[in-house]
Amino acid sequence: MAEPQDRRNLIISCAAELFARKGVGATTVREIADAVGILSGSLYHHFESKDAIVDEVLGYYLDNIKKRYAEVMAGEKSPAERLHELVYASLVVAEECPHATVIYQNELHYLREQPRFRHVQLAAADIQQTWLQVINEGVRDGSFRDNIEPRVFYRSIRDAVWLSTRWHRPKGPNPTERLAEDVTSIFLDGFSAKPRPAIPPAARRHRDRSATGC
Amino acid sequence: MAEPQDRRNLIISCAAELFARKGVGATTVREIADAVGILSGSLYHHFESKDAIVDEVLGYYLDNIKKRYAEVMAGEKSPAERLHELVYASLVVAEECPHATVIYQNELHYLREQPRFRHVQLAAADIQQTWLQVINEGVRDGSFRDNIEPRVFYRSIRDAVWLSTRWHRPKGPNPTERLAEDVTSIFLDGFSAKPRPAIPPAARRHRDRSATGC
DNA sequence: GTCTATACATCGATAGAC
DNA sequence: GTCTATCGATGTATAGAC
């Protein structure tokens, strides 16, 4: 049952965990090999270099994001609904690839300095473009404010969403769906208590959970 | 005019820049020495180890936060005003210590694993406590929503604020004061356009800049 | 596919001349 | 206070036996 791919994937998985915790540059091939249970020299039967392992980790992760964002943009939804779906899609990816998410967030700036990881920079530009397109659509059609720079809003929600991997536990009392709703609600509705608005807010997708006590 | 402290501070400054860009573990003492313009051995006349330099960088940074947060908490303000002041104080610190901010954000999890940096962990707990105190006060007095977990709100605004060092340029068209107002407004009021509220929102401190075009 | 063994570079840190 | 010179450990990567 043990396919050759399993061995390769085990290496990628162990390496990702170390890269995320210690940083790529501070992780040694010996540590990766130790985690897998083999000697460092044996790694080079599967990968031609340490950087090649980094490539593999980030490649799968970025393709995952790209695919899910494309699905969101394919649907015909309002900007507010799309924003919620982008948040949810990001959290699902972060749940599936928590280590890669951390690596990407912590080391993007350094990785893009190296020509080796040029494809990471290109993917990052694509991701930003998707968010900004949704935000700008919302500003244009009047559902989002026009007195906040779209870029400031984008950076804020992006950081809040992607860095949730540092603290959010999907298995805990806050499942991913709930977190996506809460984050979207914070960023669209705000954290201020609403003084029973005379004009009810346009259909929002989140239930009121004030009575659940959690 | 060149005090002995200047040399020491130059080393700290150069090291901080490298630590922030490449990560602490991936930065070598030789690189630090190169940036300063001396040889690596000479560093050890000023510091007893590489970790001691990290200590110095983070120590000044954390003391800076601690001092500014204490000032905010000393004033008698509403939770919403205090939240705005915490955001602003954080951005001022991030502007003064951009490299230390990045190091702290990127490597906190790893640093706290090492007994050497236990004081960093203690400072981190203090910082979180300050934010949560303000948030909980606001929930208690009814100015903040009670259907969002305070911790979820805290993590979101914290990440958005501290990670702004990665992209915000204080010298640009968005000065620090303006960013603090925008971030606070996003997190308290939300990004959704308000349909001319019948009940005007309680005195908020930010001007409407929809006509400035920026 | 993993091992042994090792090449060769670079790491943090030290000792002592200047 | 910086240099020269270097130690011993550790870094990535390779070659060839099994």
GROMACS .gro file of C-alpha atoms in nm, chain B residues 73 79 82 127-140:
model
   17
  287MET     CA    1  -0.465   5.274   3.016
  293PRO     CA    2  -1.351   5.162   2.542
  296ARG     CA    3  -0.904   5.347   2.425
  341ILE     CA    4   0.026   4.300   2.575
  342GLN     CA    5  -0.262   4.061   2.510
  343GLN     CA    6  -0.404   4.133   2.853
  344THR     CA    7  -0.419   4.505   2.782
  345TRP     CA    8  -0.614   4.460   2.458
  346LEU     CA    9  -0.853   4.208   2.611
  347GLN     CA   10  -0.920   4.435   2.907
  348VAL     CA   11  -1.027   4.719   2.678
  349ILE     CA   12  -1.237   4.487   2.461
  350ASN     CA   13  -1.411   4.324   2.756
  351GLU     CA   14  -1.488   4.662   2.910
  352GLY     CA   15  -1.654   4.764   2.586
  353VAL     CA   16  -1.860   4.447   2.571
  354ARG     CA   17  -1.964   4.497   2.933
   0.00000   0.00000   0.00000
